[in-house]
Every structure is written in C-alpha cells, then in structure tokens.
Coordinates of C-alpha atoms in Angstrom, one line a residue:
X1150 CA 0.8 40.6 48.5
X1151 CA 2.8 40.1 45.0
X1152 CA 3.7 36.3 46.1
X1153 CA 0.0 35.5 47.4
X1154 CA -1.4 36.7 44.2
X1155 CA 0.8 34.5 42.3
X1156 CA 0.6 31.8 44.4
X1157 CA -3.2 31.7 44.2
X1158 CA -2.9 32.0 40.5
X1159 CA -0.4 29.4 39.4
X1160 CA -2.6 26.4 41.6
X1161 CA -5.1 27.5 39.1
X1162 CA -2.4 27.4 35.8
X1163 CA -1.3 24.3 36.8
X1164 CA -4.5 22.7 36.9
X1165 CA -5.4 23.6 33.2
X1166 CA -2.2 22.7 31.9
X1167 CA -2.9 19.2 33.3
X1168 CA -6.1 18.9 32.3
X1169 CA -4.7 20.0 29.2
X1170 CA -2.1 16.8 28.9
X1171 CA -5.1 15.1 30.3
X1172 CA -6.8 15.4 26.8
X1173 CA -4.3 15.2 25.0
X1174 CA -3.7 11.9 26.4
X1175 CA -7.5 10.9 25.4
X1176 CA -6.8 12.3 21.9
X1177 CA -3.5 10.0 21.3
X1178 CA -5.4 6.9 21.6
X1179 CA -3.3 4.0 20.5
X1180 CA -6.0 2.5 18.4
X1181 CA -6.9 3.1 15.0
X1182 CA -10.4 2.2 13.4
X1183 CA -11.4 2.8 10.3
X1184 CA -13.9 1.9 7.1
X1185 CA -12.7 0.4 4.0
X1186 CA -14.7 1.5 0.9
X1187 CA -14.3 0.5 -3.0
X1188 CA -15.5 -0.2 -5.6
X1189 CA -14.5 -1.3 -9.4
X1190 CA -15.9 -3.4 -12.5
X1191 CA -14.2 -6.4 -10.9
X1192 CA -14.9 -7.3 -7.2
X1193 CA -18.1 -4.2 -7.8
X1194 CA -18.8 -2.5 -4.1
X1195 CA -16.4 -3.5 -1.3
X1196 CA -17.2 -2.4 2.3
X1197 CA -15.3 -3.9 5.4
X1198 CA -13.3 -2.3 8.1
X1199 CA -10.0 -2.1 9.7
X1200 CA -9.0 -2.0 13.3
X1201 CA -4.9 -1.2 14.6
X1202 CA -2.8 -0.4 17.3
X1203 CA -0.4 1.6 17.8
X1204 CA 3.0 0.7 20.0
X1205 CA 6.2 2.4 20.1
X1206 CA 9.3 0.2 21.0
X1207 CA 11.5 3.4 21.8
X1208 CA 11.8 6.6 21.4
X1209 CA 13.7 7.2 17.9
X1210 CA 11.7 4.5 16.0
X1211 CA 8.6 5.0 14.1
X1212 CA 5.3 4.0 15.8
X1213 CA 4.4 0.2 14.8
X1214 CA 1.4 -1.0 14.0
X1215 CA -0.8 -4.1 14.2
X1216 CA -3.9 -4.7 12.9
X1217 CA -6.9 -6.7 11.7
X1218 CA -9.0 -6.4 8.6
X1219 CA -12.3 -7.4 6.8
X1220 CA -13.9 -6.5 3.2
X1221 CA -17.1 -8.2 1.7
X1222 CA -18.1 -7.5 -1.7
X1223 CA -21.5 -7.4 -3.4
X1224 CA -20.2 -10.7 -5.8
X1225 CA -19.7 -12.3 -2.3
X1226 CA -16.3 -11.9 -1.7
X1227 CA -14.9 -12.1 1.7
X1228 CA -11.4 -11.0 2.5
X1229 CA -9.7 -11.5 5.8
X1230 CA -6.3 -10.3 6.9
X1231 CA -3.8 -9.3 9.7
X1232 CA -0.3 -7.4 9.5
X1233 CA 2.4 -6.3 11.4
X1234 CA 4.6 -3.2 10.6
X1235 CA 7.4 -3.0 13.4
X1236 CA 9.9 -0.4 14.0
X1237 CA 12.8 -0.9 16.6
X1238 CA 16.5 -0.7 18.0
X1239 CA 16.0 2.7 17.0
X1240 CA 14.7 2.4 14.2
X1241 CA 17.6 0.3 12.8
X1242 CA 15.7 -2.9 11.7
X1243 CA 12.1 -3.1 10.6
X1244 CA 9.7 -5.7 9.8
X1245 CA 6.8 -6.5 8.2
X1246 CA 4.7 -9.5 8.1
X1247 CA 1.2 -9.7 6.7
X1248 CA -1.5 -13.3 6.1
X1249 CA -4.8 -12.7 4.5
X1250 CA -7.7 -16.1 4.1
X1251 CA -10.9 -15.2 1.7
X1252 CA -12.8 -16.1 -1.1
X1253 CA -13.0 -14.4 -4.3
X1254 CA -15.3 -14.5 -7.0
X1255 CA -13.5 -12.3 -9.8
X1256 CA -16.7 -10.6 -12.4
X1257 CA -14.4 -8.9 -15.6
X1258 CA -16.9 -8.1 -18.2
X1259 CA -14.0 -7.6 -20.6
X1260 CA -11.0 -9.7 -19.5
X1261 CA -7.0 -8.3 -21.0
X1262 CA -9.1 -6.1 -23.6
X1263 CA -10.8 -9.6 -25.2
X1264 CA -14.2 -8.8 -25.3
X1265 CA -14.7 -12.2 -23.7
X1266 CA -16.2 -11.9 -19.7
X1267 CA -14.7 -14.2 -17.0
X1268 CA -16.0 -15.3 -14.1
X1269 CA -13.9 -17.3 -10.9
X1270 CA -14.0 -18.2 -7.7
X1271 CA -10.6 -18.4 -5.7
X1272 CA -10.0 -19.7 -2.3
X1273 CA -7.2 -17.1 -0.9
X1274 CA -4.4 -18.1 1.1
X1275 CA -1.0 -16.1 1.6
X1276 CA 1.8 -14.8 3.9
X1277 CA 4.6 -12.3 3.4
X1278 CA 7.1 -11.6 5.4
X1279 CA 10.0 -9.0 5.5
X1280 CA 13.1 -8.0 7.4
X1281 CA 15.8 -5.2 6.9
X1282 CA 18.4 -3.8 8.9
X1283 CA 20.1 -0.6 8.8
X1284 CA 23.6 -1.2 7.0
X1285 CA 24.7 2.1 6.4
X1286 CA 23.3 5.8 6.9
X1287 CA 19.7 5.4 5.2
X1288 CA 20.4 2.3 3.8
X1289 CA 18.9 -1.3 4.8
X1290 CA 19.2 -4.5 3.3
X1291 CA 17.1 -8.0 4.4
X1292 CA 15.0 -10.7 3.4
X1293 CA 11.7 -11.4 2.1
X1294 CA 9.1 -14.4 1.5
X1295 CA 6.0 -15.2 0.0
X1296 CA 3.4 -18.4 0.5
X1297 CA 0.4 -17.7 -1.9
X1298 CA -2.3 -19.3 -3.9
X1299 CA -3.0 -16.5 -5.4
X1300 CA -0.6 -14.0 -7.1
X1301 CA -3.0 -11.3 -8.3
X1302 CA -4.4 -9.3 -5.4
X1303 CA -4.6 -6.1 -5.0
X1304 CA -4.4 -4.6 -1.5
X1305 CA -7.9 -2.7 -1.1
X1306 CA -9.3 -6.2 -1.4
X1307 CA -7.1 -7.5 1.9
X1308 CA -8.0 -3.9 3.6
X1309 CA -4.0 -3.4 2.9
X1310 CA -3.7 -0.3 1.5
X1311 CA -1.3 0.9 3.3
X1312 CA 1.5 -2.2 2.1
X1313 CA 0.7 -1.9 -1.8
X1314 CA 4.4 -3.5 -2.1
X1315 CA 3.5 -6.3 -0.4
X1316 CA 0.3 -7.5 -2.0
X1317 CA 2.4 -9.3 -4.7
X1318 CA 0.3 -12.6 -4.8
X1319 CA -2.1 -14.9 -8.8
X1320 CA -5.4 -16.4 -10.2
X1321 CA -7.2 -18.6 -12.0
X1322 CA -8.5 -19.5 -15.8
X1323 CA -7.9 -22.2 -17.8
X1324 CA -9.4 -20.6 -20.7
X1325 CA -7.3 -17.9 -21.1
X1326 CA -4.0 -19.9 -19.6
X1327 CA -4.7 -18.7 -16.3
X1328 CA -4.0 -21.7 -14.0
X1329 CA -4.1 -21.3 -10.3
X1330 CA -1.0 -22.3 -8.4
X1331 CA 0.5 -22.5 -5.3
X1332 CA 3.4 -20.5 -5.2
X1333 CA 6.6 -20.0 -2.9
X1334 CA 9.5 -17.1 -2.7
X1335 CA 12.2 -16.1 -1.4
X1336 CA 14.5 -12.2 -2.3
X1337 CA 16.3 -9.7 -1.2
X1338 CA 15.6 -6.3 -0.8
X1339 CA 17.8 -3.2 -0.3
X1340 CA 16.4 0.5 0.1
X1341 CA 17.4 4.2 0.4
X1342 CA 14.7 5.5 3.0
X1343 CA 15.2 9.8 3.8
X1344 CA 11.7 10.3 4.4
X1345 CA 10.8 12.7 7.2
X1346 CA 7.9 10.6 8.2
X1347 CA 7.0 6.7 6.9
X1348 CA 3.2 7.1 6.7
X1349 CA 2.8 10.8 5.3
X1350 CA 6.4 11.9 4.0
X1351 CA 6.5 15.9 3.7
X1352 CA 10.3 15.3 2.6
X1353 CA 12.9 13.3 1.6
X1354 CA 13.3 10.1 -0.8
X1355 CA 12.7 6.2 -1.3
X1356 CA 14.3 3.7 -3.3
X1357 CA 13.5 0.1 -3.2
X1358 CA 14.8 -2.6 -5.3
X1359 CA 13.9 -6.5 -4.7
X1360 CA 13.7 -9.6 -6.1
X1361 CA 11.5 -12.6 -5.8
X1362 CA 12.8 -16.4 -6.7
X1363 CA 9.9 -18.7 -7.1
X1364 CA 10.7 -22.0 -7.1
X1365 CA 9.6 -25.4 -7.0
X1366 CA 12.4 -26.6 -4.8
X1367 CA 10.9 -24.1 -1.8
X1368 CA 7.3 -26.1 -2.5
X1369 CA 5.5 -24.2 -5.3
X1370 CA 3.9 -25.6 -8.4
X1371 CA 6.3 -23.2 -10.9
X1372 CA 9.5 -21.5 -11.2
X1373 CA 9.8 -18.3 -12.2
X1374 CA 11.7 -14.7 -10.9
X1375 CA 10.1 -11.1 -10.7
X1376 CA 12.1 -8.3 -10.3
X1377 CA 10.9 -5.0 -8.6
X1378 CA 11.7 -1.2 -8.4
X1379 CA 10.4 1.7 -6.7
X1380 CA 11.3 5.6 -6.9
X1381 CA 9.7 8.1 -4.5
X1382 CA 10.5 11.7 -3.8
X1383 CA 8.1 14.3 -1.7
X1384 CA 8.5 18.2 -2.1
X1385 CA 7.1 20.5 0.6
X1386 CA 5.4 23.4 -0.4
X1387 CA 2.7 26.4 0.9
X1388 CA 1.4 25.8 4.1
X1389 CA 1.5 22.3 4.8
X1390 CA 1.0 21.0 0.8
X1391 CA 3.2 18.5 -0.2
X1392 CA 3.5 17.1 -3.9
X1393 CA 4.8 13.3 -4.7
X1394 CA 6.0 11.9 -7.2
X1395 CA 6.5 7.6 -7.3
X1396 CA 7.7 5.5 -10.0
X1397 CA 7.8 1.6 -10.1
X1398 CA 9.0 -1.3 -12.3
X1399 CA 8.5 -4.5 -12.7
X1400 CA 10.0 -7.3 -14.5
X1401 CA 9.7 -11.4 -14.6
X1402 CA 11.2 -13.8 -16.5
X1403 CA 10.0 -17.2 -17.6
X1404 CA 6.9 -16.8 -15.3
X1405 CA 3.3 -17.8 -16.4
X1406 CA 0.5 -15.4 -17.1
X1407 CA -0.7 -15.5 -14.0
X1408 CA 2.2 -13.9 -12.3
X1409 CA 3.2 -11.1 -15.4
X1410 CA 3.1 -7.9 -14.3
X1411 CA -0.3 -5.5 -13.8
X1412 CA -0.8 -2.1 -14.1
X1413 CA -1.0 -0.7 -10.5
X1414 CA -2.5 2.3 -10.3
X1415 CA -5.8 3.6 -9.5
X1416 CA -8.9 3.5 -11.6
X1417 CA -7.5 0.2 -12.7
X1418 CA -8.4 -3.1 -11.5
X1419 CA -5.4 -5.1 -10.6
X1420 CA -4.7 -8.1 -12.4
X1421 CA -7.1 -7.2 -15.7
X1422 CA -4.8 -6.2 -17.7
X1423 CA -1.5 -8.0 -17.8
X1424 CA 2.0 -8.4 -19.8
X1425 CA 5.4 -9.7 -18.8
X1426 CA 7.0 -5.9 -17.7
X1427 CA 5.2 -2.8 -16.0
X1428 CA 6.2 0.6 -15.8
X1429 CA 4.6 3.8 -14.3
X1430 CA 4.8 7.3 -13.2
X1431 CA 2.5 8.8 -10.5
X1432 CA 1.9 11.9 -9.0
X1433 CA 0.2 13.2 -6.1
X1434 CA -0.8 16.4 -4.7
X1435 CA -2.0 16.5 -0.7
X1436 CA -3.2 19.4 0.1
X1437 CA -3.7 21.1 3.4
X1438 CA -7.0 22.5 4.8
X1439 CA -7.0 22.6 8.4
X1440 CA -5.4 20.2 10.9
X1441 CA -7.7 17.3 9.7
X1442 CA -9.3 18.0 6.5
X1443 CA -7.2 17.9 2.6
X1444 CA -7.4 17.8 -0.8
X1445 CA -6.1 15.0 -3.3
X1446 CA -5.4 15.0 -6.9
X1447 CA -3.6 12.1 -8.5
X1448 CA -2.8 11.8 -11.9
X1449 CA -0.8 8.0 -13.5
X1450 CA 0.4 6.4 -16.6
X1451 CA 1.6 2.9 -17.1
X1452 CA 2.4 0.8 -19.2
X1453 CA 2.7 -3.2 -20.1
X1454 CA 5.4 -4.5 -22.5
X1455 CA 7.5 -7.6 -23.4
X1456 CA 7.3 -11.0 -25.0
X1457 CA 4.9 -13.0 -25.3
X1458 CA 3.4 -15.9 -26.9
X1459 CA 1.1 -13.5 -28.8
X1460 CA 3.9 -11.4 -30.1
X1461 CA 5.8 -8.3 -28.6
X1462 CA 3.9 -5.7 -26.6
X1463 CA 5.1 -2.3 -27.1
X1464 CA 4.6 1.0 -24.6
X1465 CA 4.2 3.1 -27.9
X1466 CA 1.2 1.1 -28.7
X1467 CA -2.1 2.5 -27.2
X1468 CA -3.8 -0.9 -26.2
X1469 CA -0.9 -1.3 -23.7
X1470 CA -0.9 2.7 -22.6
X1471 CA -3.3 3.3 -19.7
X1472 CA -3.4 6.6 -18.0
X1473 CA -5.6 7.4 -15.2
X1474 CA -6.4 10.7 -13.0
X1475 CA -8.6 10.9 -9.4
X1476 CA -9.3 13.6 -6.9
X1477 CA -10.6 13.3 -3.5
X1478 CA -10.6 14.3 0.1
X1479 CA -8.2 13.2 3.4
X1480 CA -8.6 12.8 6.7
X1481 CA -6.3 12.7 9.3
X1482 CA -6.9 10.1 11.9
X1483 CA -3.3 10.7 14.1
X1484 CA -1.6 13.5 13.1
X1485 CA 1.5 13.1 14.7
X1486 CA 2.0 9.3 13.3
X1487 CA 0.4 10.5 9.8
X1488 CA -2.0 8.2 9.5
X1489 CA -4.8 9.2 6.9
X1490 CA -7.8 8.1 5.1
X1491 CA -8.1 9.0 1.6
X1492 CA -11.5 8.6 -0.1
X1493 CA -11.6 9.6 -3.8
X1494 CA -13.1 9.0 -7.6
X1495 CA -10.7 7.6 -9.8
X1496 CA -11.1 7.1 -13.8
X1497 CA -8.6 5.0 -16.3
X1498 CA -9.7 4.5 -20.0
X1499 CA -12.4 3.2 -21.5
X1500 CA -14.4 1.7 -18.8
X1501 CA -11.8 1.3 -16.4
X1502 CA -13.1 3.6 -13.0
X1503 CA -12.9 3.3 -9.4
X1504 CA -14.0 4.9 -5.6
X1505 CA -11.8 4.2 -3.0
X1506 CA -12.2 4.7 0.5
X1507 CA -8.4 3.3 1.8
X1508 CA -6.0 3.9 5.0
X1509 CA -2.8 5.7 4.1
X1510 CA -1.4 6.8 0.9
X1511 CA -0.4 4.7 -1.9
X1512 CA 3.5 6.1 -1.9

C-alpha cells in the first residue's frame, strides 16, 4: 500500500516540477525590450526604445548581448544605433563593438556658462570597437578604435546607456571654435575586472585605463591624444542593498575644443560644459525592495581644469565645480543577467537638470 501511495503521488510531483521548469523557461526569455526616456535643456524630451538578445557562448562567460536602438527628440533629433557586447572562451576575451547614424539639432540656451544660446544641426556618424583578452588572473589587455564625426555624444542620446565608456565621440560651432571634424583612433586598454556580476555588481572592483591616438595619418581631420581612467568598487550590504562608488579621469593633449573633456554625470548635459581635463567622484546607492522593484540615490561632483587659450581653469574655482544629486526607482528586467532600468530625476547647478529613463547602471 506504502509504494502505491507513493507511486500515485510522485506522477503528480513530477508533473508540477515540470511545469514549474516549464515557466521558468517562459520567464528567461532571451530578449530584452525596453523604453528609453530623457530629457535635458539640450536635446529637451527624448523618447525611443531599445530591443536585445541575449546568447550565452558557454557556460562560464557572461551572457552577451546584441541589440538595436532608436531615440527622437522634440528638437527633431533622431538617433539610431546597434551594439555588440560578447563574452567567450570562458569568459577570457570580450568584445564590444557599437555604430550609431542620426541627426542632431543641439538647443543650449546658455552654451560653456556664456550667456550666449547655440543652435546646430549635426549629421552623426560613428563606430567603436574593442577587444581584450584575459592576460593574467582578472587582468585583460586589447585594442580599441574609433571612426566619428562627432566627438561629443552622450550615450542616452544613442539609447547606450549601458556602454557610457564608449560614447567617446565631437560637435560643431564656428563661433565659439567649435569645428566639426572627422575623427579617427586607435589605444590600448588594460583593466582589473573582480566584479561578481558585469551588469549589476554586488561586489568586487574595476579599473580601467586607456588611451586614444587621433591622428591624421589613420584618416582624420586633426591630431590629438585623450587619455582615460576609471575606478569602481561595490560594497554589499542589508538585504540585497549594494552601494557604489566610481571615479573617472580624463585627460587630452593638444586636442581642439571640440574633443576637451566634459563633465559626465547626470543632471548635466554632455558636452556643455567643457575644459581640457575632467575629474569626478560618484556614488550610488541601489536599494532592494522585492525581487523587481528598488530604490536609487546618486549623488556627483566634477570638475574641469587645465590650459587654455582663455587662461588656466582651476577645480577650486566654482564656475568649473559642478555637483549634482538624483533619486529614482529600478526595475529589474532579468534578474539573473542583472539587467535593470533605472528611471530617476536628476539636478546639477544652476539650471542644469535631467529625467532619465535608461537600461543598466551608469558604473
């Protein structure tokens, strides 16, 4: 009686446990779609979309993920692009490879802190690529290139969010020496990567440091070298809160005004406010609510310094200080690849302000 009993019982088990893995299966869906959503006192209200799949070449490596994007603005902007973020061999080399075509009509109603409004229209065109391999423990080293007409760009207008490092790319005024330019680059890149996770770290660190030679002799209009590097660090903490803290720098050398370096953080519009070096500091707090649902509050300060033809720009002076705070909400999309949307107020001084609907997190 003891073996019919369970043998009339587990028929039964069985069948919920696979319609269990049935849903599950349903849930895991390898594609991604999502709205994009900003808005600042440069491009005004953006609204587009972004659609990705997920593929995983084995088992060790990090899902990759390709995608498509589109944003329109209210100034009649249009922004299409496409990326590629592979993991493989085990997650011993990665790549990443990006192209974005659009229009842009930039609207500043107070251009670098002048008082004076500018207005332009920009036909975008770039590509990026990058590879690294695993050299050592959780250190890689590769390659990287850039093709753009365009160097200032920031990624919520390619629907990018999630590759801020890659959105590197300059425009155009000839009023205020900013002359639009093809440009072409080649660098090398070597990073520290411990993160627990590549999209949503709960621990772990990043260092990246890199280097971009644009030159004439590759097929650009100008010479001129950046230099570029980021610190990240995650901390763990309560149930499922994790706090971040990123810091990046950026340097260039005998490089026009269109390709100094911007101030990069939210509630700032990139490419407004310009000098030869950037530094900044940024913190973020994600915090759990349920399985799907968070909290975010972000708080930045940067700052713009170096020669120029103006004089010396100086972090202690206030004009070149620019601190910024934003809070907002998170959504989970796929929890076991940690892939988020973050939608959130941000505010920088003066009139500097932004909302921002975006796919993963800026560090």
């Amino acid at each position: 009686k003891r073996q019919l009993s369970i043998s009339l019982i587990l028929p039964a088990y069985a069948e919920e446990i696979a319609e269990e893995i049935a849903e599950e299966k349903e849930e895991s869906s390898p594609w991604i779609a999502t709205p994009l959503i900003s808005s600042d006192p440069k491009l005004s209200t953006s609204i587009g979309g972004l659609v990705a799949y997920m593929y995983d070449f084995d088992d060790v490596s990090p899902a990759s993920m390709f995608g498509l994007s589109a944003t329109y603005s209210d100034t009649d902007s249009f922004v299409m692009a496409g990326f590629g973020q592979m993991y493989f061999d085990n997650d011993n080399q990665r790549a990443l490879v990006a192209l974005a075509r659009g229009t842009i009509h930039n609207d500043y109603d107070d251009y670098l802190g002048t008082g004076m409004p500018l207005k332009t229209t920009d036909e975008l065109n770039f590509q990026v690529a990058r590879y690294s391999y695993r050299v050592y423990g959780d250190w890689f080293a590769g390659m990287q290139a850039v093709s753009s007409n365009y160097t200032i760009l920031s990624a919520e207008q390619a629907g990018l969010g999630a590759f801020n490092d890659t959105a590197e790319i300059v425009s155009s005024n000839d009023s205020i020496e900013l002359g639009g330019f093809e440009s072409k680059a080649l660098g090398l890149t070597v990073e520290f990567d411990s993160r627990d996770k590549q999209r949503t770290a709960t621990a772990g660190q990043l260092l990246k440091l890199n280097n971009m030679a644009y030159r004439e002799e590759l097929g650009g209009d100008v010479s001129f070298d950046s230099y570029h590097v980021k610190y990240a660090t995650y901390l763990s903490h309560g149930k499922g809160h994790v706090f971040a803290i990123s810091s990046n720098a950026r340097w260039t050398v005998d490089a026009p005004v269109a390709a100094y370096s911007s101030v990069n953080t939210k509630g700032y519009t990139r490419g407004q406010f310009l000098g030869p070096h950037s530094a900044d500091v940024q913190i973020d707090e994600r915090i759990s609510l349920t399985n799907d649902w968070g909290l975010i509050a972000y708080a930045a300060v940067a700052c713009l310094y170096g020669e120029t033809d103006n004089g010396y720009m100086s972090c202690s002076d206030t004009d070149n200080f620019f601190p910024s705070i934003s809070l907002g909400v998170t959504y989970t999309l796929k929890k076991e690849e940690g892939i988020v949307i973050r939608t959130e107020m941000a505010k920088g001084k003066g009139s500097s302000k932004g909302f921002y609907m975006t796919f993963g997190h800026p560090f």
